[in-house]
Coordinates of N, CA, C and O in Angstrom, one line a residue:
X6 N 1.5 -3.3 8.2 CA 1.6 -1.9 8.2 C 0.9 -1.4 6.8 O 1.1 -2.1 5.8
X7 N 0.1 -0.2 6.8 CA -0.5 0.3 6.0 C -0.6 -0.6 4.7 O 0.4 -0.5 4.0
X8 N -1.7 -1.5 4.2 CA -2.0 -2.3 3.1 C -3.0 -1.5 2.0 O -3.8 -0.6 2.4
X9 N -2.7 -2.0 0.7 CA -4.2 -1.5 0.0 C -4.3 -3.0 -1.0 O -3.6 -4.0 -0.9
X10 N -5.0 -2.8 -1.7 CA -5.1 -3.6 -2.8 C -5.0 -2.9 -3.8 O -5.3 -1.7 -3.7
X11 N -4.7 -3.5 -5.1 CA -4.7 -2.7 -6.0 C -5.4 -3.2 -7.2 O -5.7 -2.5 -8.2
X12 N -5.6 -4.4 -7.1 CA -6.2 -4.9 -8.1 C -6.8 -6.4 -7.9 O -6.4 -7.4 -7.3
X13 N -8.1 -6.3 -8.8 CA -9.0 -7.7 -8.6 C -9.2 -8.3 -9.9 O -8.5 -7.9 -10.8
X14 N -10.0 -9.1 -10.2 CA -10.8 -9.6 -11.5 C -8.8 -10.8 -11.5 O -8.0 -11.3 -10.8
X15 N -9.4 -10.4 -13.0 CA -8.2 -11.1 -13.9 C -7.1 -10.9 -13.6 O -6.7 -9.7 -13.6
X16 N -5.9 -12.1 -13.2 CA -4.7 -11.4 -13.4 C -3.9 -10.7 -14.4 O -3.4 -9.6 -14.4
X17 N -4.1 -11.8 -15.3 CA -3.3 -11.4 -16.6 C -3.6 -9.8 -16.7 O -2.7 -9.1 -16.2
X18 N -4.6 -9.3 -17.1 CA -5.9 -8.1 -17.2 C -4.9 -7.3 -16.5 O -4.1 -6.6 -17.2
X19 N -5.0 -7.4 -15.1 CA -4.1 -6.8 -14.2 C -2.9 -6.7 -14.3 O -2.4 -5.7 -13.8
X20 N -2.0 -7.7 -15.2 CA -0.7 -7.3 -14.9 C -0.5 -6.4 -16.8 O 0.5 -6.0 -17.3
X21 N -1.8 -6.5 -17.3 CA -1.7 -5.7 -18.7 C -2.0 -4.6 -19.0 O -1.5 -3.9 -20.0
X22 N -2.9 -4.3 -18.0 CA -3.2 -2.8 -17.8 C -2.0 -2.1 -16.7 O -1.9 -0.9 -16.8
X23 N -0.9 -2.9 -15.8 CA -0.1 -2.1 -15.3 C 1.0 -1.5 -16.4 O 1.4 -0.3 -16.5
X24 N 1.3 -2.4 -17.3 CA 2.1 -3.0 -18.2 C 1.9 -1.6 -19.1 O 2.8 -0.8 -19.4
X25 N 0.4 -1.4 -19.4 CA 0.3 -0.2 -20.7 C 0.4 1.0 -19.7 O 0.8 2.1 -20.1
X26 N 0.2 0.9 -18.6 CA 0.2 2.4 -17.8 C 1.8 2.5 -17.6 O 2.1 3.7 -17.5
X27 N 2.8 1.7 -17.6 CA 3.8 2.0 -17.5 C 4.6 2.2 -19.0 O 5.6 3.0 -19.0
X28 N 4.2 1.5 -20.1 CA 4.4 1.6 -21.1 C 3.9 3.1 -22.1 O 4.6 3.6 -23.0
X29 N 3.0 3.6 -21.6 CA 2.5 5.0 -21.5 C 3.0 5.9 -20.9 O 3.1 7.0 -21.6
X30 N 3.4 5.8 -19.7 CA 4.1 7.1 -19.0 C 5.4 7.0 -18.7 O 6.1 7.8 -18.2
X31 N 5.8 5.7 -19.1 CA 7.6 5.4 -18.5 C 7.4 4.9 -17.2 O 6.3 4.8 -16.6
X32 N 8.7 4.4 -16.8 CA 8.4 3.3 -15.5 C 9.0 4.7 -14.4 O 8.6 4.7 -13.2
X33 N 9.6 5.3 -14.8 CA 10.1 6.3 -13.7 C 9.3 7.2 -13.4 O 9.0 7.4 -12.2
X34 N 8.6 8.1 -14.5 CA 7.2 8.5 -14.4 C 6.3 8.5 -13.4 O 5.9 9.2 -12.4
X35 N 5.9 6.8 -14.1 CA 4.8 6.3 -12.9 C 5.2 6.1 -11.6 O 4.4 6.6 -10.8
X36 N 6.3 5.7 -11.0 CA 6.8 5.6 -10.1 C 7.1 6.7 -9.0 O 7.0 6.7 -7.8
X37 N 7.7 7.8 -10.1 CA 7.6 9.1 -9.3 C 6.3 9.3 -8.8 O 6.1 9.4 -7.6
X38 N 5.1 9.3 -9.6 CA 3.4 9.6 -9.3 C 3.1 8.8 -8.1 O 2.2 9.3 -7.3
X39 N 3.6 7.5 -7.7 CA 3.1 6.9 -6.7 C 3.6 7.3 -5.2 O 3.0 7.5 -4.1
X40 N 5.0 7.1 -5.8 CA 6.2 7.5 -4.3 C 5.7 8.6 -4.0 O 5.6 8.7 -2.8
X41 N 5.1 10.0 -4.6 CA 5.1 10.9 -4.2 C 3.7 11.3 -3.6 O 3.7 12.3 -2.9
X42 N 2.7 10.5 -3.7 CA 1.6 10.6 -2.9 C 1.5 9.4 -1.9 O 0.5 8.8 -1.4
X43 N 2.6 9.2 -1.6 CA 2.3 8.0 -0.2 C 3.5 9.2 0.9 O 4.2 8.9 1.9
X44 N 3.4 10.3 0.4 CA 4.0 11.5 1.8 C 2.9 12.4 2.0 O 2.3 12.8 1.0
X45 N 2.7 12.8 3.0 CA 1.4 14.2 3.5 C 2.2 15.3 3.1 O 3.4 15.2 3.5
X46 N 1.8 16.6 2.2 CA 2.2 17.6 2.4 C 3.4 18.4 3.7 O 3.3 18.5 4.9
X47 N 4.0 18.7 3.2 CA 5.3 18.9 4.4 C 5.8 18.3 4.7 O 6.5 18.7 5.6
X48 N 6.1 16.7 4.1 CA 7.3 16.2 4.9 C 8.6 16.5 4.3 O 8.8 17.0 3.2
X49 N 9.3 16.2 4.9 CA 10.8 17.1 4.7 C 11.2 16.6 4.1 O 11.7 15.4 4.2
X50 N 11.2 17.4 2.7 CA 11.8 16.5 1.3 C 13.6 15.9 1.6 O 14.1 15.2 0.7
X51 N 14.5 16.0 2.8 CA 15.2 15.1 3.1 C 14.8 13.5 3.5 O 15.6 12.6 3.8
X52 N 13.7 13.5 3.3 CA 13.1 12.6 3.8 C 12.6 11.8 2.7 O 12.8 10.6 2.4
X53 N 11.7 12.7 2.0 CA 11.0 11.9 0.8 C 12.0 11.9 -0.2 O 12.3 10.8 -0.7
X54 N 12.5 13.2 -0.7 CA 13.5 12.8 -2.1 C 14.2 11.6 -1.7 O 14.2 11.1 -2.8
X55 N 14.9 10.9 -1.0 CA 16.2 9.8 -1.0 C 14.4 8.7 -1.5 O 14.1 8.5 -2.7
X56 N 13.7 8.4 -0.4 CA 12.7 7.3 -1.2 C 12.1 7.4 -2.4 O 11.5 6.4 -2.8
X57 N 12.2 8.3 -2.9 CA 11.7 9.0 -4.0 C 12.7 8.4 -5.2 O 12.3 7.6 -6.1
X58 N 13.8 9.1 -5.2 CA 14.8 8.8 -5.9 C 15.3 7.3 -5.9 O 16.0 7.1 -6.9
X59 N 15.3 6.4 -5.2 CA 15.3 5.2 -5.0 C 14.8 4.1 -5.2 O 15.3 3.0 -5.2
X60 N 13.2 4.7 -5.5 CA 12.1 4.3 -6.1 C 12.2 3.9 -7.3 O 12.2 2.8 -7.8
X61 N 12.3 5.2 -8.1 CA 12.4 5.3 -9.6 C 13.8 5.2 -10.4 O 13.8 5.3 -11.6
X62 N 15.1 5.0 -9.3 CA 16.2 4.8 -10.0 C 16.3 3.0 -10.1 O 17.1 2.3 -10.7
X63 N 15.3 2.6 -9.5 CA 15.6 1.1 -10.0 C 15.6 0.9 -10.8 O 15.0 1.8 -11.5
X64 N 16.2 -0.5 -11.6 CA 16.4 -0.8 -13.1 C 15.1 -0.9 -13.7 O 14.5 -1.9 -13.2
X65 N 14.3 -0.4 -14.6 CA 13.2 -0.4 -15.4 C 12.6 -1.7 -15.7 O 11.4 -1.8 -15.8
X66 N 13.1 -2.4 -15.9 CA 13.0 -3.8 -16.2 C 13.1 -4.5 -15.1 O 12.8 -5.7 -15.5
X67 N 13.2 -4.4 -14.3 CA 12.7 -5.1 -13.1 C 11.7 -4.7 -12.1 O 11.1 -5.4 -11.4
X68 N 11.7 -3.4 -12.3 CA 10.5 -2.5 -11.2 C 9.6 -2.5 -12.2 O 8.5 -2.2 -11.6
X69 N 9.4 -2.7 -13.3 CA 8.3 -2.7 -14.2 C 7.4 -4.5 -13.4 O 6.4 -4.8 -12.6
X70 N 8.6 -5.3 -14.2 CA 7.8 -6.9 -13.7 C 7.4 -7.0 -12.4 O 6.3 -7.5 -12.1
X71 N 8.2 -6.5 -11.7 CA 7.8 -6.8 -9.9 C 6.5 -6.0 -10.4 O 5.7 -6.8 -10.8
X72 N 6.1 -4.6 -10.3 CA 4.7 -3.7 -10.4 C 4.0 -4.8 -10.9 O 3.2 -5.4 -10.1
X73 N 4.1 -5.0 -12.0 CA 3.1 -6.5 -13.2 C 2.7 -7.4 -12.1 O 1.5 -7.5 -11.9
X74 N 3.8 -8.1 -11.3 CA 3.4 -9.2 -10.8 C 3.0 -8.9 -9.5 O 2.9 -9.7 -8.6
X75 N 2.9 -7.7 -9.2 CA 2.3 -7.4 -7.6 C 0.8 -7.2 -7.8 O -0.1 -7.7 -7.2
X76 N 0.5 -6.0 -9.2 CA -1.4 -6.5 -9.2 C -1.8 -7.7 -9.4 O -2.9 -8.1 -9.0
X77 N -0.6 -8.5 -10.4 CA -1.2 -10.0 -10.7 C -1.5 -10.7 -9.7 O -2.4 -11.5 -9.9
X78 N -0.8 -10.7 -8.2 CA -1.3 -11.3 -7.2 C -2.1 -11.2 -6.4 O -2.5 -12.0 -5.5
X79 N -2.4 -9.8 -6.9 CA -3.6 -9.2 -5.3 C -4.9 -9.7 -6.3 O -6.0 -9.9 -5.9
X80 N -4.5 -9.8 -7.9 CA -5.9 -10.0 -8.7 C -6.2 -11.6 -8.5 O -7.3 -12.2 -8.5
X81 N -5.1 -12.3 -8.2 CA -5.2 -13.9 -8.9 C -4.9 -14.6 -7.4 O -5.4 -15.7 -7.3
X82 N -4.2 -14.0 -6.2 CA -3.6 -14.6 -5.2 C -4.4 -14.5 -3.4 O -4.5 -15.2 -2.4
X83 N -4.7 -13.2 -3.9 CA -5.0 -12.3 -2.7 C -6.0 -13.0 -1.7 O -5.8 -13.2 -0.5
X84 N -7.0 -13.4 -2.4 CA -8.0 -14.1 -1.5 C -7.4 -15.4 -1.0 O -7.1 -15.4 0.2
X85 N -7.0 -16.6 -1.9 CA -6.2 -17.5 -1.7 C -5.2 -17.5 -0.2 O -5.2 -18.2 0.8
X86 N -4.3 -16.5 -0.7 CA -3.5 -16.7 0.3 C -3.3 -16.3 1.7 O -2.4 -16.6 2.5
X87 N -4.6 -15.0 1.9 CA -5.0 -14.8 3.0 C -6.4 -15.6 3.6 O -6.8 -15.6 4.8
X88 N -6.7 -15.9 2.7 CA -8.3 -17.0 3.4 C -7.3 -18.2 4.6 O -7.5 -18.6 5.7
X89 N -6.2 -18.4 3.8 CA -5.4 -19.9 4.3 C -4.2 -19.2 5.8 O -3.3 -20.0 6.3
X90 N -4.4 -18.5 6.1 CA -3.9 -17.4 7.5 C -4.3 -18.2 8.5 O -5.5 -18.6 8.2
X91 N -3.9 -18.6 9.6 CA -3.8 -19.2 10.9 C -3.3 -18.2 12.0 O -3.1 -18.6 13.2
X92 N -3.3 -17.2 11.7 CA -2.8 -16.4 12.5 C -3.2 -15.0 12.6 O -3.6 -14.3 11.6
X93 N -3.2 -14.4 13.9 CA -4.4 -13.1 14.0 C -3.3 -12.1 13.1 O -2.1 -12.2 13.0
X94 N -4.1 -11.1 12.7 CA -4.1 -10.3 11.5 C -3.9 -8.4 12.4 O -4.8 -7.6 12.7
X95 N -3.0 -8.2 12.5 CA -2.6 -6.9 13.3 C -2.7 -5.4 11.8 O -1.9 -5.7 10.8
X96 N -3.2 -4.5 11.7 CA -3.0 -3.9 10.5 C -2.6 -2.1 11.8 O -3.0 -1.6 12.8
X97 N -1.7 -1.8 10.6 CA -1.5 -0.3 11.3 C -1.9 0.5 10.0 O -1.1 0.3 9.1
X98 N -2.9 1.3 9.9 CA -3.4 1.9 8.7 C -3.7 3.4 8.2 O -4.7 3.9 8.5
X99 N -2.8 3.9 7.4 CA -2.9 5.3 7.8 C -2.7 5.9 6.6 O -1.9 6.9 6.6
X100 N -3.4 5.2 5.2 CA -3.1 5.8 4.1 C -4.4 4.7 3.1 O -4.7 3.7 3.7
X101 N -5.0 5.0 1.8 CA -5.7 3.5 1.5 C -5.6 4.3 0.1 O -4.9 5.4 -0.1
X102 N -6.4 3.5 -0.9 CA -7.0 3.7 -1.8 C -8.1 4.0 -2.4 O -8.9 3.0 -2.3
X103 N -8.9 5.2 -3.1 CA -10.0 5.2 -3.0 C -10.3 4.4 -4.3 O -9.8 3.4 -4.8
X104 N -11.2 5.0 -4.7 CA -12.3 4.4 -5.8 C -11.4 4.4 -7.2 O -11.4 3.4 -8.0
X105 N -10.7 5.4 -7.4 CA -10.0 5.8 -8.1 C -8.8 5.4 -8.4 O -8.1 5.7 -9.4
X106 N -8.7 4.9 -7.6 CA -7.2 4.3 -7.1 C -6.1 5.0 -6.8 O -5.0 4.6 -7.2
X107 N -6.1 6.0 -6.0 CA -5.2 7.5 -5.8 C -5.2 6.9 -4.4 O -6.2 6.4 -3.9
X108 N -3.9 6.9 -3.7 CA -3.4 7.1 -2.3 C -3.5 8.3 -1.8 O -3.0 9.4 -2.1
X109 N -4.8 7.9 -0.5 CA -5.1 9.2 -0.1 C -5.2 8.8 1.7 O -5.6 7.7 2.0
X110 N -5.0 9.8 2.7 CA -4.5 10.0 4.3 C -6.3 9.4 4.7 O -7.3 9.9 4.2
X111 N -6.2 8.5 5.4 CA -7.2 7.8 6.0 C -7.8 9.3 7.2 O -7.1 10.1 7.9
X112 N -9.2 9.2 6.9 CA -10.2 10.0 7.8 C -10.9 9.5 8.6 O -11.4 8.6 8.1
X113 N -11.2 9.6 9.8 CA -12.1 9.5 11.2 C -13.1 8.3 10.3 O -13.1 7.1 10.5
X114 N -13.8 8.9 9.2 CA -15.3 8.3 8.8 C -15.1 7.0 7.5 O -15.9 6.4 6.9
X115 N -13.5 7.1 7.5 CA -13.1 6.4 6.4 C -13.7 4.5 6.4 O -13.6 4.0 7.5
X116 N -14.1 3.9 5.6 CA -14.6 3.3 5.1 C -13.2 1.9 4.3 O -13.3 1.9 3.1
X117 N -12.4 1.2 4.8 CA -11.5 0.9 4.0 C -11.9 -0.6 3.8 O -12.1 -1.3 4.8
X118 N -12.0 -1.1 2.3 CA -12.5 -2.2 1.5 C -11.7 -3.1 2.2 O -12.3 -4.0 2.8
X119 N -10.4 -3.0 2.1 CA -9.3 -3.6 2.0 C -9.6 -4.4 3.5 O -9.5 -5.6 3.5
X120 N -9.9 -3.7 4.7 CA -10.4 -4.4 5.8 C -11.2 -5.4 5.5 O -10.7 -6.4 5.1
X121 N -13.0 -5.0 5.6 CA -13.9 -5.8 5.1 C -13.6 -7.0 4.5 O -14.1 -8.1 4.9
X122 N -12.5 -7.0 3.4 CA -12.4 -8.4 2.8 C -11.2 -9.1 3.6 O -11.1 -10.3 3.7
X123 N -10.3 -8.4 4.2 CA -9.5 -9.3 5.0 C -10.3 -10.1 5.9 O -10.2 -11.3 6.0
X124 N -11.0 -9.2 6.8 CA -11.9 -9.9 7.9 C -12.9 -11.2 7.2 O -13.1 -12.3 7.6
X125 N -13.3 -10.5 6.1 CA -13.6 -12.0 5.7 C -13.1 -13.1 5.4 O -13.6 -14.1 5.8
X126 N -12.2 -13.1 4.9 CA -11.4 -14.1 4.5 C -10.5 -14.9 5.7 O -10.3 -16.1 5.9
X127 N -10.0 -13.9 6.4 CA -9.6 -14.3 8.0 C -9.5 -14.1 9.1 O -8.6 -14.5 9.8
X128 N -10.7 -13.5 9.5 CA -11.5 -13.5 10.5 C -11.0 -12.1 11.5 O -10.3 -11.2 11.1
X129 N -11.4 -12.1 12.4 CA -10.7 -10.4 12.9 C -9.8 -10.3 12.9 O -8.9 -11.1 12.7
X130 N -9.8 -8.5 13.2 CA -8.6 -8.2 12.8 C -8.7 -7.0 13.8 O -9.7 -6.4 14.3
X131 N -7.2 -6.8 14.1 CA -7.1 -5.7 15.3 C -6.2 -4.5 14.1 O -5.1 -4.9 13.6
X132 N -6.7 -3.3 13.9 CA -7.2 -2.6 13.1 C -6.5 -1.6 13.9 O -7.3 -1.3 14.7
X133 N -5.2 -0.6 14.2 CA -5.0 0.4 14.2 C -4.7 1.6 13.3 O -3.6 1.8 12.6
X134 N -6.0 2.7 13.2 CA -5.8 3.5 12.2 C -5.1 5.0 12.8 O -5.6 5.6 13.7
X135 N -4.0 5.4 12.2 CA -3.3 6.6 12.2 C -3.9 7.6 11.1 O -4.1 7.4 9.9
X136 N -4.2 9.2 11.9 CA -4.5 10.0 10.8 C -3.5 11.1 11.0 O -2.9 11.5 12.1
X137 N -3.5 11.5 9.9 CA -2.4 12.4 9.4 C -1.4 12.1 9.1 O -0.5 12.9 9.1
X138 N -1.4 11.1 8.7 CA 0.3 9.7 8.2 C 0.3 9.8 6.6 O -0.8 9.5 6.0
X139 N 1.1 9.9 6.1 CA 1.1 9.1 5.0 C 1.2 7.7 5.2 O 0.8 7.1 6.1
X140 N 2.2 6.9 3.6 CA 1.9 5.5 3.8 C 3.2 5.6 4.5 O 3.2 4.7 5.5
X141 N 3.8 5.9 4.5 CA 5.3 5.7 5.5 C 4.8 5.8 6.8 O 5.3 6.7 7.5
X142 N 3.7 5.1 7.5 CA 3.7 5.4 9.1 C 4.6 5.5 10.1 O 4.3 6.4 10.9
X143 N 5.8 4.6 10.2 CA 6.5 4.7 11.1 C 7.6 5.3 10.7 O 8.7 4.9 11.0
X144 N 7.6 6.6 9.8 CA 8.4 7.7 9.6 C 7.5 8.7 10.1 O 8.1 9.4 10.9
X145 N 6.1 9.2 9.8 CA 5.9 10.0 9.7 C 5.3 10.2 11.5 O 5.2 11.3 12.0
X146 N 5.0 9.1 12.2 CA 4.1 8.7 13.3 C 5.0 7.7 14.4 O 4.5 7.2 15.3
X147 N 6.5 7.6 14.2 CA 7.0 6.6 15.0 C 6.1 6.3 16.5 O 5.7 5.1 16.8
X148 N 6.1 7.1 17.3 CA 5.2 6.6 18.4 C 4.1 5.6 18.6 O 3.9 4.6 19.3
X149 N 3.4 6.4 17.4 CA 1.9 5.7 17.5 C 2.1 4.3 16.7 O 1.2 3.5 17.0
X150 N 3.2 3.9 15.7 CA 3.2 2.3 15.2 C 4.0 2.2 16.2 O 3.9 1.1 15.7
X151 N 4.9 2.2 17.3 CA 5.7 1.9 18.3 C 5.0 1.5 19.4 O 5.6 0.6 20.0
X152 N 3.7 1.7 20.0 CA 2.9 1.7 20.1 C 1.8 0.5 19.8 O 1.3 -0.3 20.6
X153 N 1.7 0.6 18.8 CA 0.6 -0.1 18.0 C 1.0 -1.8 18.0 O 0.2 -2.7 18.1
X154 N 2.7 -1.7 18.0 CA 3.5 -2.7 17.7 C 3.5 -3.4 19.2 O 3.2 -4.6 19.3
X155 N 3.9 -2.8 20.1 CA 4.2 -3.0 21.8 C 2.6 -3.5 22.3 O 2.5 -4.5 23.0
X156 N 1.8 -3.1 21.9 CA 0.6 -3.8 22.1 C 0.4 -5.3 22.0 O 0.1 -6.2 22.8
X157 N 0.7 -5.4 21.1 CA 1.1 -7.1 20.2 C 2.0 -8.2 21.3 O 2.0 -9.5 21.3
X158 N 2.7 -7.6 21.8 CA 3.7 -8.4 22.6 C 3.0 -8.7 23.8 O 3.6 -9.4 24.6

């Protein structure tokens, strides 16, 4: 369900630049900034405040390291441990990353990196894209990942 990457090159690099962006803005901060662009305009802040708040009330010291060691693996792991995949690759996708690195609602003409190198690394991939989703798809879209999922079986 909805993947991006977040980071390549160096790990270390990666988990030092998360390290000063969170050391810069606070870990709750940053956290709020992310949780809150993975919802589309309008969703019913009953919905997003509890993930929201849940997000950023984890202990600092541990949502910091986890953040550290989640670019460190997409920079140091990612290829590795998806090249070594024996198994077809299902993606439900309805949110990515651009250039920038901002979470932003996948479009008709959208272009996502994150595909391209899976398929390389492990060969096709059955690719359902949802628009108008945030990254919560099967909150914002239950049918269509209900769907997406029932296909598979």
């Amino acid at each position: 369900i909805d993947g991006s990457r977040f980071s390549t090159g160096d790990p270390d690099k990666a988990a030092a630049k998360m390290r000063a962006a969170i050391d810069t803005n606070g870990y709750a901060t940053l956290a709020r900034g992310m949780f809150e662009t993975m919802f589309v305009p309008g969703t019913d802040p009953a919905i997003t405040e509890p993930i929201i708040t849940r997000a950023v009330e984890r202990p600092p010291e541990i949502a910091s390291a986890f953040m550290c060691a989640m670019v460190a693996w997409d920079a140091g792991l990612f290829e590795e441990r998806y090249a070594a995949l024996t198994v077809p690759i299902a993606i439900v996708q309805s949110t990515h990353r651009n250039a920038n690195g901002e979470r932003i609602v996948l479009l008709e003409d959208t272009e996502v990196e994150w595909h391209r190198t899976l398929e390389t690394l492990a060969g096709p991939l059955r690719i359902t894209r949802v628009y108008g989703a945030g990254h919560f798809t099967q909150i914002d879209t239950p049918d269509e990942v209900n769907d997406a999922l029932e296909a598979l079986l």
